[in-house]
Short mmCIF file of C-alpha atoms in Angstrom, two decimals:
data_model
loop_
_atom_site.label_atom_id
_atom_site.label_comp_id
_atom_site.label_asym_id
_atom_site.label_seq_id
_atom_site.Cartn_x
_atom_site.Cartn_y
_atom_site.Cartn_z
CA MET Z 1 -53.78 -23.78 -17.13
CA ARG Z 2 -55.06 -20.93 -19.28
CA PHE Z 3 -52.81 -17.92 -19.70
CA ALA Z 4 -55.27 -15.55 -18.03
CA THR Z 5 -55.46 -17.90 -15.02
CA ARG Z 6 -51.67 -18.15 -14.85
CA ILE Z 7 -51.44 -14.36 -14.90
CA LEU Z 8 -54.05 -14.18 -12.13
CA VAL Z 9 -52.09 -16.63 -9.97
CA ILE Z 10 -48.82 -14.78 -10.63
CA GLN Z 11 -50.44 -11.46 -9.78
CA VAL Z 12 -51.93 -12.81 -6.54
CA LEU Z 13 -48.61 -14.39 -5.50
CA THR Z 14 -46.76 -11.21 -6.36
CA ILE Z 15 -49.21 -9.14 -4.35
CA ALA Z 16 -48.90 -11.57 -1.43
CA LEU Z 17 -45.10 -11.42 -1.60
CA VAL Z 18 -45.05 -7.62 -1.78
CA VAL Z 19 -47.53 -7.32 1.08
CA SER Z 20 -45.52 -9.81 3.16
CA VAL Z 21 -42.26 -7.99 2.53
CA CYS Z 22 -43.84 -4.65 3.31
CA ALA Z 23 -45.44 -6.06 6.45
CA GLY Z 24 -42.12 -7.58 7.57
CA ILE Z 25 -40.24 -4.35 6.97
CA THR Z 26 -42.94 -2.37 8.75
CA ALA Z 27 -42.85 -4.79 11.70
CA ALA Z 28 -39.06 -4.50 11.92
CA LEU Z 29 -39.23 -0.71 11.74
CA THR Z 30 -41.98 -0.69 14.37
CA MET Z 31 -39.91 -2.86 16.75
CA ASP Z 32 -36.89 -0.64 16.21
CA GLN Z 33 -39.03 2.43 16.82
CA LEU Z 34 -40.42 0.97 20.06
CA LYS Z 35 -36.89 0.09 21.15
CA THR Z 36 -35.64 3.57 20.32
CA GLU Z 37 -38.56 5.16 22.16
CA ALA Z 38 -37.79 3.07 25.25
CA GLU Z 39 -34.09 3.96 25.13
CA HIS Z 40 -34.78 7.66 24.73
CA THR Z 41 -37.38 7.59 27.48
CA ALA Z 42 -34.88 5.92 29.79
CA LEU Z 43 -32.25 8.48 28.85
CA ALA Z 44 -34.63 11.38 29.52
CA ILE Z 45 -35.58 9.98 32.92
CA SER Z 46 -31.92 9.34 33.80
CA ARG Z 47 -30.96 12.89 32.87
CA SER Z 48 -33.82 14.29 34.92
CA ILE Z 49 -32.75 12.32 38.03
CA ALA Z 50 -29.04 13.02 37.55
CA SER Z 51 -29.67 16.75 37.32
CA ASN Z 52 -31.66 16.86 40.56
CA PRO Z 53 -29.69 19.02 43.11
CA GLU Z 54 -30.48 16.75 46.08
CA VAL Z 55 -29.38 13.65 44.16
CA ARG Z 56 -26.13 15.36 43.10
CA ALA Z 57 -25.43 16.53 46.69
CA GLU Z 58 -26.06 13.19 48.40
CA VAL Z 59 -24.15 11.14 45.76
CA ALA Z 60 -21.20 13.59 45.96
CA ALA Z 61 -21.18 13.47 49.74
CA ASP Z 62 -21.17 9.67 49.75
CA THR Z 63 -18.37 9.51 47.19
CA PHE Z 64 -16.13 12.23 48.67
CA THR Z 65 -16.52 11.23 52.34
CA GLY Z 66 -16.10 7.52 51.65
CA ALA Z 67 -19.15 6.78 53.80
CA ASP Z 68 -20.33 3.21 53.82
CA PRO Z 69 -24.01 3.27 54.84
CA SER Z 70 -25.73 -0.01 55.61
CA PRO Z 71 -28.46 -1.41 53.35
CA ALA Z 72 -31.06 -0.50 55.99
CA GLU Z 73 -29.88 3.10 56.03
CA LEU Z 74 -29.93 3.26 52.29
CA ALA Z 75 -33.39 1.71 52.14
CA ALA Z 76 -34.69 4.43 54.45
CA GLY Z 77 -32.77 7.20 52.69
CA ASN Z 78 -34.03 9.95 50.39
CA LEU Z 79 -32.37 8.51 47.27
CA GLN Z 80 -34.19 5.18 47.61
CA GLU Z 81 -37.50 6.91 48.12
CA PHE Z 82 -36.94 9.27 45.18
CA ALA Z 83 -35.85 6.47 42.88
CA GLN Z 84 -38.80 4.27 43.81
CA ALA Z 85 -41.28 7.10 43.27
CA THR Z 86 -39.77 7.85 39.86
CA ALA Z 87 -39.94 4.17 38.81
CA ASP Z 88 -43.56 3.93 39.90
CA SER Z 89 -44.58 7.08 38.06
CA THR Z 90 -42.75 6.26 34.79
CA GLY Z 91 -43.35 2.52 34.67
CA ALA Z 92 -39.61 1.82 34.52
CA LEU Z 93 -38.29 -1.61 35.48
CA PHE Z 94 -35.71 -0.01 37.68
CA VAL Z 95 -34.13 3.26 38.70
CA VAL Z 96 -30.63 2.69 40.16
CA ILE Z 97 -28.36 5.35 41.64
CA THR Z 98 -24.70 4.58 42.45
CA ASP Z 99 -21.79 6.48 43.89
CA GLY Z 100 -18.40 6.85 42.27
CA ASN Z 101 -17.43 3.33 43.26
CA GLY Z 102 -20.48 1.66 41.70
CA ILE Z 103 -22.14 1.07 45.06
CA ARG Z 104 -25.93 0.97 44.74
CA LEU Z 105 -27.45 3.85 46.71
CA ALA Z 106 -30.95 3.19 45.29
CA HIS Z 107 -32.32 -0.03 43.80
CA PRO Z 108 -35.75 -1.68 43.36
CA ASP Z 109 -34.55 -4.65 45.43
CA PRO Z 110 -33.57 -3.32 48.88
CA SER Z 111 -31.49 -6.45 49.55
CA ARG Z 112 -29.08 -5.37 46.83
CA LEU Z 113 -28.46 -1.91 48.26
CA GLY Z 114 -24.82 -1.30 49.14
CA GLU Z 115 -23.61 -3.77 46.51
CA ILE Z 116 -21.66 -3.03 43.36
CA VAL Z 117 -23.79 -2.90 40.22
CA SER Z 118 -23.65 -5.95 37.90
CA THR Z 119 -22.95 -3.96 34.73
CA SER Z 120 -20.12 -1.62 33.89
CA PHE Z 121 -20.30 1.98 35.12
CA ALA Z 122 -16.91 3.06 33.72
CA ALA Z 123 -18.42 5.17 30.92
CA ALA Z 124 -20.48 7.18 33.37
CA MET Z 125 -17.44 7.87 35.48
CA ARG Z 126 -15.81 9.26 32.36
CA GLY Z 127 -18.73 11.66 32.04
CA GLU Z 128 -20.34 9.77 29.12
CA GLU Z 129 -23.98 8.85 28.62
CA THR Z 130 -24.73 5.37 27.25
CA ILE Z 131 -27.80 3.61 25.87
CA ALA Z 132 -27.81 -0.17 25.52
CA TRP Z 133 -29.74 -3.39 25.91
CA GLU Z 134 -28.13 -5.25 28.80
CA THR Z 135 -28.94 -8.10 31.13
CA GLY Z 136 -28.59 -7.40 34.84
CA THR Z 137 -29.94 -8.73 38.06
CA LEU Z 138 -33.46 -7.75 37.02
CA GLY Z 139 -33.23 -9.33 33.57
CA ASP Z 140 -32.88 -8.07 30.02
CA SER Z 141 -33.83 -4.41 29.59
CA ALA Z 142 -33.32 -1.28 27.55
CA ARG Z 143 -31.32 0.99 29.82
CA ALA Z 144 -29.70 4.40 29.82
CA LYS Z 145 -26.75 5.38 32.07
CA VAL Z 146 -26.06 9.03 32.87
CA PRO Z 147 -23.23 10.41 35.05
CA VAL Z 148 -24.03 12.35 38.23
CA PHE Z 149 -21.86 15.41 38.58
CA ALA Z 150 -20.83 17.01 41.86
CA PRO Z 151 -22.66 20.24 42.66
CA GLY Z 152 -21.09 23.20 40.91
CA SER Z 153 -18.59 21.08 38.90
CA THR Z 154 -18.27 18.64 36.01
CA THR Z 155 -16.65 15.92 38.05
CA PRO Z 156 -18.54 12.61 37.83
CA VAL Z 157 -19.35 11.32 41.31
CA GLY Z 158 -21.87 8.63 40.49
CA GLU Z 159 -24.32 7.14 37.99
CA VAL Z 160 -28.05 7.04 37.35
CA SER Z 161 -29.32 3.97 35.42
CA VAL Z 162 -32.93 3.65 34.25
CA GLY Z 163 -34.22 0.57 32.44
CA PHE Z 164 -37.42 -0.75 30.85
CA GLU Z 165 -38.03 -4.47 30.58
CA ARG Z 166 -38.46 -6.02 27.14
CA GLU Z 167 -42.07 -7.00 27.73
CA SER Z 168 -43.08 -3.44 28.52
CA VAL Z 169 -41.15 -2.08 25.55
CA TYR Z 170 -42.98 -4.39 23.14
CA SER Z 171 -46.30 -4.40 24.94
CA ARG Z 172 -47.97 -2.55 22.05
CA LEU Z 173 -46.39 -4.77 19.42
CA PRO Z 174 -49.15 -7.46 19.29
CA ALA Z 175 -51.82 -4.85 18.65
CA ILE Z 176 -49.67 -3.19 16.02
CA LEU Z 177 -48.92 -6.52 14.34
CA LEU Z 178 -52.59 -7.46 14.41
CA SER Z 179 -53.47 -4.16 12.72
CA MET Z 180 -50.76 -4.77 10.15
CA LEU Z 181 -52.08 -8.27 9.53
CA VAL Z 182 -55.60 -6.94 8.96
CA ILE Z 183 -54.28 -4.24 6.62
CA SER Z 184 -52.13 -6.77 4.77
CA LEU Z 185 -55.05 -9.15 4.31
CA LEU Z 186 -57.22 -6.26 3.14
CA ALA Z 187 -54.51 -5.20 0.65
CA LEU Z 188 -54.19 -8.80 -0.53
CA LEU Z 189 -57.96 -9.04 -0.96
CA ILE Z 190 -58.11 -5.76 -2.92
CA GLY Z 191 -55.17 -6.84 -5.08
CA THR Z 192 -56.81 -10.19 -5.76
CA ILE Z 193 -60.09 -8.53 -6.75
CA VAL Z 194 -58.26 -6.11 -9.05
CA ALA Z 195 -56.26 -8.98 -10.58
CA PHE Z 196 -59.48 -10.93 -11.17
CA MET Z 197 -61.09 -7.90 -12.80
CA LEU Z 198 -58.01 -7.45 -15.00
CA ARG Z 199 -58.28 -11.12 -15.99
CA ARG Z 200 -61.91 -10.69 -17.01
CA HIS Z 201 -61.07 -7.48 -18.89
CA TRP Z 202 -58.20 -9.26 -20.64
CA GLU Z 203 -60.43 -12.10 -21.77
CA ARG Z 204 -63.11 -9.66 -22.88
CA ILE Z 205 -60.82 -7.54 -25.08
CA THR Z 206 -59.07 -10.63 -26.49
CA LEU Z 207 -62.39 -12.46 -26.98
CA GLY Z 208 -61.13 -15.26 -24.76
CA LEU Z 209 -58.09 -15.95 -26.94
CA GLN Z 210 -54.84 -16.90 -25.26
CA PRO Z 211 -51.44 -15.44 -26.31
CA GLU Z 212 -50.53 -18.64 -28.16
CA GLU Z 213 -53.80 -18.41 -30.04
CA LEU Z 214 -53.23 -14.70 -30.70
CA ILE Z 215 -49.81 -15.49 -32.20
CA THR Z 216 -51.38 -18.09 -34.47
CA LEU Z 217 -54.19 -15.67 -35.29
CA VAL Z 218 -51.72 -12.94 -36.29
CA GLN Z 219 -49.79 -15.40 -38.46
CA ASN Z 220 -52.98 -16.58 -40.14
CA HIS Z 221 -54.20 -13.01 -40.43
CA THR Z 222 -51.02 -11.95 -42.24
CA ALA Z 223 -51.02 -15.03 -44.45
CA VAL Z 224 -54.67 -14.57 -45.42
CA LEU Z 225 -54.59 -10.82 -45.96
CA GLU Z 226 -51.35 -10.68 -47.90
CA GLY Z 227 -51.56 -14.06 -49.61
CA ILE Z 228 -54.61 -13.43 -51.77
CA ASP Z 229 -55.25 -11.22 -54.77
CA GLU Z 230 -58.49 -9.86 -53.37
CA GLY Z 231 -58.72 -6.68 -51.33
CA VAL Z 232 -59.87 -7.16 -47.76
CA LEU Z 233 -61.14 -4.48 -45.39
CA ALA Z 234 -62.13 -5.05 -41.76
CA LEU Z 235 -64.67 -2.50 -40.57
CA ASN Z 236 -65.16 -1.65 -36.90
CA ARG Z 237 -68.60 -1.28 -35.38
CA ASP Z 238 -68.62 2.43 -36.21
CA GLY Z 239 -67.87 1.73 -39.87
CA SER Z 240 -64.25 2.88 -39.77
CA ILE Z 241 -61.57 0.73 -41.38
CA GLY Z 242 -59.54 -1.11 -38.76
CA VAL Z 243 -57.47 -3.44 -40.95
CA HIS Z 244 -56.81 -3.63 -44.66
CA ASN Z 245 -54.31 -5.33 -46.93
CA GLN Z 246 -52.14 -3.80 -49.62
CA GLN Z 247 -54.32 -5.28 -52.35
CA ALA Z 248 -57.34 -3.29 -51.12
CA GLN Z 249 -55.27 -0.12 -51.08
CA ASP Z 250 -54.04 -0.75 -54.62
CA ILE Z 251 -57.48 -1.68 -55.99
CA LEU Z 252 -59.20 1.34 -54.48
CA GLY Z 253 -56.34 3.62 -55.42
CA ALA Z 254 -56.27 5.13 -51.95
CA GLY Z 255 -53.51 5.90 -49.50
CA PRO Z 256 -53.49 4.58 -45.93
CA MET Z 257 -57.11 3.76 -45.13
CA ARG Z 258 -56.98 2.94 -41.42
CA GLY Z 259 -59.54 5.02 -39.53
CA ARG Z 260 -61.36 6.13 -42.69
CA THR Z 261 -64.81 4.97 -43.83
CA LEU Z 262 -66.01 3.59 -47.15
CA LYS Z 263 -67.84 6.85 -47.71
CA ASP Z 264 -64.52 8.67 -47.34
CA LEU Z 265 -63.20 6.50 -50.18
CA GLY Z 266 -65.86 7.79 -52.56
CA LEU Z 267 -68.69 5.23 -52.23
CA ASP Z 268 -72.11 6.88 -51.96
CA ASP Z 269 -74.87 5.94 -49.50
CA ASP Z 270 -76.94 4.01 -52.07
CA THR Z 271 -73.95 1.89 -53.03
CA LEU Z 272 -73.10 1.23 -49.39
CA ASP Z 273 -76.68 0.18 -48.64
CA ALA Z 274 -76.59 -2.21 -51.60
CA ILE Z 275 -73.26 -3.68 -50.44
CA PHE Z 276 -74.37 -4.32 -46.86
CA LYS Z 277 -77.84 -5.64 -47.79
CA ALA Z 278 -76.93 -7.72 -50.83
CA GLN Z 279 -76.89 -11.50 -50.61
CA ARG Z 280 -74.21 -11.69 -53.29
CA PRO Z 281 -71.30 -9.47 -54.41
CA GLU Z 282 -72.39 -6.05 -55.63
CA ALA Z 283 -70.78 -4.45 -58.69
CA VAL Z 284 -69.38 -1.00 -58.03
CA VAL Z 285 -67.72 1.44 -60.39
CA HIS Z 286 -64.84 3.17 -58.61
CA ASN Z 287 -62.10 5.21 -60.27
CA GLY Z 288 -63.00 3.75 -63.66
CA ARG Z 289 -62.80 0.17 -62.39
CA ILE Z 290 -65.52 -2.46 -62.09
CA LEU Z 291 -65.28 -3.89 -58.59
CA TYR Z 292 -67.29 -6.69 -57.01
CA VAL Z 293 -67.74 -5.87 -53.35
CA ALA Z 294 -69.15 -8.30 -50.79
CA SER Z 295 -69.90 -7.71 -47.11
CA HIS Z 296 -69.83 -10.34 -44.36
CA PRO Z 297 -70.73 -9.58 -40.73
CA VAL Z 298 -68.22 -10.75 -38.12
CA ILE Z 299 -69.91 -12.33 -35.10
CA ARG Z 300 -68.22 -14.10 -32.19
CA GLY Z 301 -70.64 -15.60 -29.74
CA GLU Z 302 -73.40 -13.04 -29.37
CA GLN Z 303 -71.08 -10.11 -30.02
CA THR Z 304 -71.05 -8.33 -33.40
CA LEU Z 305 -67.54 -7.11 -34.07
CA GLY Z 306 -68.06 -5.38 -37.42
CA HIS Z 307 -67.90 -6.38 -41.08
CA VAL Z 308 -65.34 -7.81 -43.47
CA ILE Z 309 -65.44 -6.34 -46.97
CA THR Z 310 -63.90 -8.30 -49.84
CA ILE Z 311 -63.11 -6.52 -53.09
CA ARG Z 312 -62.47 -8.20 -56.42
CA ASP Z 313 -61.28 -6.21 -59.41
CA ARG Z 314 -63.09 -7.67 -62.41
CA THR Z 315 -62.56 -4.81 -64.85
CA ASP Z 316 -60.19 -6.70 -67.14
CA ILE Z 317 -62.33 -9.84 -67.13
CA ILE Z 318 -65.53 -7.92 -67.86
CA GLU Z 319 -63.85 -5.90 -70.59
CA LEU Z 320 -62.58 -9.10 -72.15
CA SER Z 321 -66.03 -10.70 -71.84
CA GLU Z 322 -67.70 -7.73 -73.50
CA ARG Z 323 -65.14 -7.73 -76.29
CA LEU Z 324 -65.48 -11.48 -76.77
CA ASP Z 325 -69.24 -11.03 -77.00
CA SER Z 326 -68.71 -8.40 -79.70
CA VAL Z 327 -66.32 -10.67 -81.58
CA ARG Z 328 -68.71 -13.61 -81.18
CA ASN Z 329 -71.63 -11.57 -82.51
CA MET Z 330 -69.53 -10.30 -85.36
CA THR Z 331 -68.35 -13.82 -86.18
CA HIS Z 332 -71.93 -15.09 -86.13
CA ALA Z 333 -73.07 -12.24 -88.34
CA LEU Z 334 -70.20 -12.69 -90.78
CA ARG Z 335 -70.91 -16.39 -91.00
CA ALA Z 336 -74.56 -15.72 -91.75
CA GLN Z 337 -73.56 -13.00 -94.17
CA ARG Z 338 -71.14 -15.31 -95.97
CA HIS Z 339 -73.78 -18.01 -96.23
CA GLU Z 340 -76.36 -15.51 -97.49
CA PHE Z 341 -73.89 -13.98 -99.95
CA ALA Z 342 -72.95 -17.45 -101.27
CA ASN Z 343 -76.61 -18.24 -101.83
CA ARG Z 344 -77.10 -15.00 -103.73
CA ILE Z 345 -74.02 -15.53 -105.89
CA HIS Z 346 -75.32 -19.02 -106.61
CA THR Z 347 -78.65 -17.48 -107.66
CA ALA Z 348 -76.91 -14.93 -109.89
CA THR Z 349 -74.83 -17.68 -111.47
CA GLY Z 350 -78.01 -19.64 -112.19
CA LEU Z 351 -79.63 -16.65 -113.90
CA ILE Z 352 -76.55 -16.12 -116.07
CA ASP Z 353 -76.39 -19.80 -116.99
CA ALA Z 354 -80.08 -19.59 -117.98
CA GLY Z 355 -79.36 -16.66 -120.27
CA ARG Z 356 -81.47 -14.30 -118.21
CA PHE Z 357 -78.84 -11.58 -118.29
CA GLY Z 358 -81.19 -8.67 -117.53
CA GLU Z 359 -82.53 -10.29 -114.40
CA ALA Z 360 -79.00 -11.28 -113.36
CA ALA Z 361 -77.83 -7.66 -113.77
CA ASP Z 362 -80.74 -6.35 -111.69
CA PHE Z 363 -80.08 -8.98 -109.02
CA LEU Z 364 -76.35 -8.15 -108.84
CA GLY Z 365 -77.22 -4.45 -108.64
CA GLU Z 366 -79.48 -5.17 -105.67
CA ILE Z 367 -76.66 -7.13 -104.00
CA SER Z 368 -74.25 -4.25 -104.58
CA LYS Z 369 -76.72 -1.77 -103.11
CA ASN Z 370 -77.64 -3.77 -100.02
CA GLY Z 371 -74.30 -5.41 -99.25
CA GLY Z 372 -75.46 -8.91 -99.88
CA GLN Z 373 -77.65 -9.06 -96.74
CA SER Z 374 -81.23 -10.03 -96.27
CA HIS Z 375 -81.60 -7.35 -93.60
CA PRO Z 376 -79.33 -4.49 -94.63
CA LEU Z 377 -78.09 -1.69 -92.46
CA ILE Z 378 -80.37 1.21 -93.29
CA GLY Z 379 -78.40 4.26 -94.31
CA ALA Z 380 -75.15 2.34 -94.66
CA ALA Z 381 -74.14 4.72 -97.45
CA HIS Z 382 -73.76 7.53 -94.90
CA LEU Z 383 -70.86 5.71 -93.26
CA ASN Z 384 -67.56 5.19 -95.08
CA GLU Z 385 -65.28 4.21 -92.15
CA ALA Z 386 -64.40 0.54 -92.67
CA PHE Z 387 -64.42 -0.68 -89.05
CA LEU Z 388 -67.61 1.11 -88.05
CA SER Z 389 -69.34 0.06 -91.28
CA SER Z 390 -68.41 -3.57 -90.80
CA PHE Z 391 -69.33 -3.54 -87.12
CA LEU Z 392 -72.73 -1.93 -87.69
CA ASN Z 393 -73.49 -4.22 -90.65
CA THR Z 394 -72.96 -7.26 -88.47
CA ALA Z 395 -74.89 -5.68 -85.61
CA SER Z 396 -77.81 -5.02 -87.95
CA ILE Z 397 -78.08 -8.72 -88.72
CA THR Z 398 -78.38 -9.56 -85.00
CA ALA Z 399 -80.88 -6.75 -84.57
CA SER Z 400 -82.95 -7.85 -87.55
CA GLU Z 401 -83.15 -11.35 -86.11
CA ARG Z 402 -85.00 -9.76 -83.18
CA GLY Z 403 -87.24 -7.72 -85.46
CA VAL Z 404 -85.41 -4.42 -85.02
CA SER Z 405 -84.12 -2.22 -87.84
CA LEU Z 406 -80.72 -0.65 -87.33
CA LYS Z 407 -80.37 2.77 -88.97
CA VAL Z 408 -77.44 5.08 -89.60
CA SER Z 409 -78.67 8.68 -89.34
CA ALA Z 410 -78.32 10.99 -92.32
CA ASP Z 411 -76.43 13.35 -89.98
CA THR Z 412 -73.60 10.83 -89.70
CA LEU Z 413 -70.20 12.06 -90.86
CA VAL Z 414 -66.98 10.22 -90.07
CA LEU Z 415 -63.87 11.41 -91.89
CA GLY Z 416 -61.17 9.66 -89.88
CA GLU Z 417 -60.39 6.08 -88.96
CA VAL Z 418 -60.99 4.27 -85.67
CA ALA Z 419 -57.73 3.81 -83.74
CA ALA Z 420 -59.06 2.20 -80.52
CA ALA Z 421 -61.23 -0.46 -82.16
CA GLU Z 422 -61.65 -2.68 -79.08
CA ASP Z 423 -62.89 0.06 -76.77
CA VAL Z 424 -65.17 1.55 -79.44
CA ALA Z 425 -66.59 -1.92 -80.20
CA THR Z 426 -67.19 -2.59 -76.50
CA ILE Z 427 -69.02 0.69 -75.89
CA LEU Z 428 -70.92 0.77 -79.17
CA GLY Z 429 -71.86 -2.92 -79.00
CA ASN Z 430 -73.15 -2.55 -75.45
CA LEU Z 431 -75.26 0.48 -76.28
CA ILE Z 432 -76.68 -1.19 -79.41
CA ALA Z 433 -77.52 -4.36 -77.48
CA ASN Z 434 -79.33 -2.34 -74.80
CA ALA Z 435 -81.15 -0.25 -77.42
CA VAL Z 436 -82.27 -3.35 -79.34
CA THR Z 437 -83.58 -4.90 -76.11
CA ALA Z 438 -85.49 -1.68 -75.35
CA ALA Z 439 -86.88 -1.53 -78.93
CA VAL Z 440 -88.12 -5.11 -78.69
CA ALA Z 441 -90.11 -4.05 -75.62
CA GLY Z 442 -91.76 -1.23 -77.60
CA GLU Z 443 -94.35 -1.16 -80.33
CA GLU Z 444 -94.00 -1.42 -84.09
CA PRO Z 445 -92.06 -0.19 -85.92
CA ARG Z 446 -89.04 -1.21 -83.89
CA TRP Z 447 -85.83 0.60 -84.73
CA VAL Z 448 -82.50 1.81 -83.38
CA GLU Z 449 -80.90 4.89 -84.93
CA ILE Z 450 -77.21 5.69 -84.66
CA THR Z 451 -75.50 8.99 -85.38
CA LEU Z 452 -71.68 9.10 -85.55
CA LEU Z 453 -69.57 12.25 -85.88
CA ASP Z 454 -65.85 12.75 -85.51
CA ASP Z 455 -63.75 15.81 -84.84
CA ARG Z 456 -60.03 15.11 -85.23
CA ASP Z 457 -59.34 12.40 -82.60
CA THR Z 458 -62.78 12.52 -80.94
CA LEU Z 459 -65.73 10.31 -81.85
CA ALA Z 460 -69.24 11.35 -80.81
CA ILE Z 461 -72.02 8.77 -80.82
CA THR Z 462 -75.76 9.17 -80.37
CA ILE Z 463 -78.05 6.14 -80.10
CA ALA Z 464 -81.84 6.41 -80.02
CA ASP Z 465 -84.41 3.60 -79.91
CA SER Z 466 -88.14 3.14 -80.31
CA GLY Z 467 -88.56 1.46 -76.96
CA PRO Z 468 -90.69 2.55 -73.98
CA GLY Z 469 -87.95 4.81 -72.61
CA ILE Z 470 -86.38 4.80 -69.19
CA PRO Z 471 -88.91 4.91 -66.33
CA ALA Z 472 -88.67 7.78 -63.90
CA GLY Z 473 -86.45 7.12 -60.90
CA VAL Z 474 -84.45 4.37 -62.60
CA ASP Z 475 -80.68 4.82 -62.62
CA VAL Z 476 -79.52 2.81 -65.62
CA PHE Z 477 -75.94 2.98 -64.43
CA ARG Z 478 -76.76 0.90 -61.36
CA GLN Z 479 -76.67 -2.85 -61.47
CA GLY Z 480 -80.14 -4.42 -61.57
CA ALA Z 481 -81.93 -1.25 -62.70
CA ASN Z 482 -85.28 -2.09 -64.28
CA ALA Z 483 -88.66 -0.59 -64.95
CA ASP Z 484 -91.31 -0.30 -62.31
CA SER Z 485 -94.49 -2.35 -62.10
CA ALA Z 486 -96.29 0.07 -64.40
CA THR Z 487 -94.29 -1.28 -67.34
CA ASP Z 488 -94.80 -4.92 -66.38
CA ASN Z 489 -91.28 -5.15 -64.99
CA VAL Z 490 -89.71 -5.19 -68.44
CA GLU Z 491 -85.97 -4.89 -68.02
CA VAL Z 492 -84.50 -1.93 -69.90
CA HIS Z 493 -81.15 -0.28 -70.32
CA GLY Z 494 -78.65 -1.14 -67.60
CA HIS Z 495 -79.99 -4.43 -66.32
CA GLY Z 496 -76.42 -5.74 -66.26
CA ILE Z 497 -73.15 -3.95 -65.72
CA GLY Z 498 -72.47 -3.12 -69.39
CA LEU Z 499 -73.32 0.53 -68.98
CA LYS Z 500 -71.05 0.74 -65.94
CA LEU Z 501 -68.21 -0.70 -67.95
CA SER Z 502 -68.98 1.48 -70.97
CA ARG Z 503 -69.02 4.62 -68.87
CA ALA Z 504 -65.78 3.55 -67.18
CA LEU Z 505 -64.14 2.97 -70.58
CA ALA Z 506 -65.38 6.31 -71.86
CA ARG Z 507 -64.03 8.09 -68.80
CA SER Z 508 -60.71 6.27 -69.12
CA HIS Z 509 -60.33 8.06 -72.50
CA GLY Z 510 -61.29 11.36 -70.92
CA GLY Z 511 -64.81 11.16 -72.33
CA GLU Z 512 -68.28 10.53 -70.98
CA LEU Z 513 -71.41 8.45 -71.49
CA TRP Z 514 -74.74 9.90 -70.44
CA VAL Z 515 -78.50 9.81 -71.02
CA ILE Z 516 -79.61 12.60 -73.34
CA ASP Z 517 -83.34 11.82 -73.21
CA HIS Z 518 -85.14 9.35 -70.95
CA GLY Z 519 -87.95 8.97 -73.50
CA SER Z 520 -90.03 12.13 -73.58
CA THR Z 521 -90.97 11.68 -77.29
CA ALA Z 522 -89.99 8.12 -78.23
CA GLY Z 523 -87.45 5.83 -76.63
CA ALA Z 524 -84.29 6.67 -74.73
CA VAL Z 525 -81.37 8.54 -76.28
CA PHE Z 526 -77.79 7.98 -75.14
CA GLY Z 527 -74.76 10.11 -75.97
CA VAL Z 528 -71.08 9.15 -75.91
CA GLN Z 529 -67.99 11.29 -76.34
CA LEU Z 530 -64.70 9.43 -76.87
CA PRO Z 531 -61.57 11.55 -77.21
CA GLY Z 532 -58.42 9.90 -78.55
CA VAL Z 533 -60.07 6.97 -80.37
CA MET Z 534 -59.83 8.39 -83.92
CA GLU Z 535 -57.00 9.22 -86.24
CA GLU Z 536 -56.98 11.15 -89.49
CA LYS Z 537 -56.77 9.28 -92.79
#
């Protein structure tokens, strides 16, 4: 039996038990009340008769004179007539009057007049009133016995006894019990309906899950949420966070998030729309971290309960990937450079062996001037910093392979040395790669110009290209940004997440990466400021 059904049965049985107990108690109290009413009615009637002057006088006369009237005389006497009239008017079973010796002076059965009463009259002769259920000659009844006092004194001279038969006392009981039964059944019906409604409400709010299933669900919920490295957020229908794990709190760098929304955590509307509409995880930059956020609707039956948001922190992996790409490009360029340089040295050696010393000298001078490359870095003489010179020389080879000339601006002036080589290589390599891609999409001549300046520990970089520029309305710092249809959908700066990562790295150093010019004269121009990445020589 399902838990909700068991609860329903228990509730109905409990209601039935409570109603039965209440009905039983009420019935007992009603019977006691009817009994008490009959006793008090009998007592009131007895007192009224016993206080009648004529009754007191005749009973006193009979007791004091010792008269012994016959049953016929008593039947025709005033006391018998008065007692019978009182019984008829009050509905009493009997009204009995006795003298001081217990002799019946009035009785419903005339044949018993003149006889001693069948129940004790000693209490009345002591001047006491009594109420009791007794069985006499007329059967079981609720009766009251009151002493009759002699006129003008407190001396008991007789007794008045009034009784009501049991059937008359409880004559209203069947109707009362029937009403109670109807009320009890109505209460039971209402309780059953309420219990059934509670059962339906229970199953609705628990989605039909039973307590055993809820226990298992909580265990699985805890194991899943706390047993993975990913951040998990459960959003309610209104977008507020209902449940989250510690990993999500750590990744987002937020305090307790329950009741807050993703917008409260710093995600803008455009990012939220992308997250909820995307078919795959969406990259988001948050607090200098690259996060992959995916949304999954939660549906049970036909009811939408909200969304589950999973968050993966991929900053370290992406940084490593970007740096590996830089190292791979540098390795490829160095290998090509070594091969080219070996070929040139072989040529120079051949000229010397042939005795063509003038030509050999000119050839070696050309190698010294151009760095031994087929496609030299233009303006390399403006840059004396070893790391940047080496990095840009290798980057120029990759650029030249794509038909793009890499230039170092005449305004370049670097007096210090690069201290944070990995971060500088990641940012600079990403910007150069994007600029080369943009230049390839432009017209001849294709070039990328770099200007580098340092001021103590700060490195400033400017990169311009000859490409088509950044189309209006395109945010290059959003994943998937590309040109509009007017430029034949050529992807430009920011088609991946490199710019997101580069900006995050720049901001982690207290710097910034921004677009200086979207392409008003030639191609786009980017600027970077990187504090703390240089050191003095």
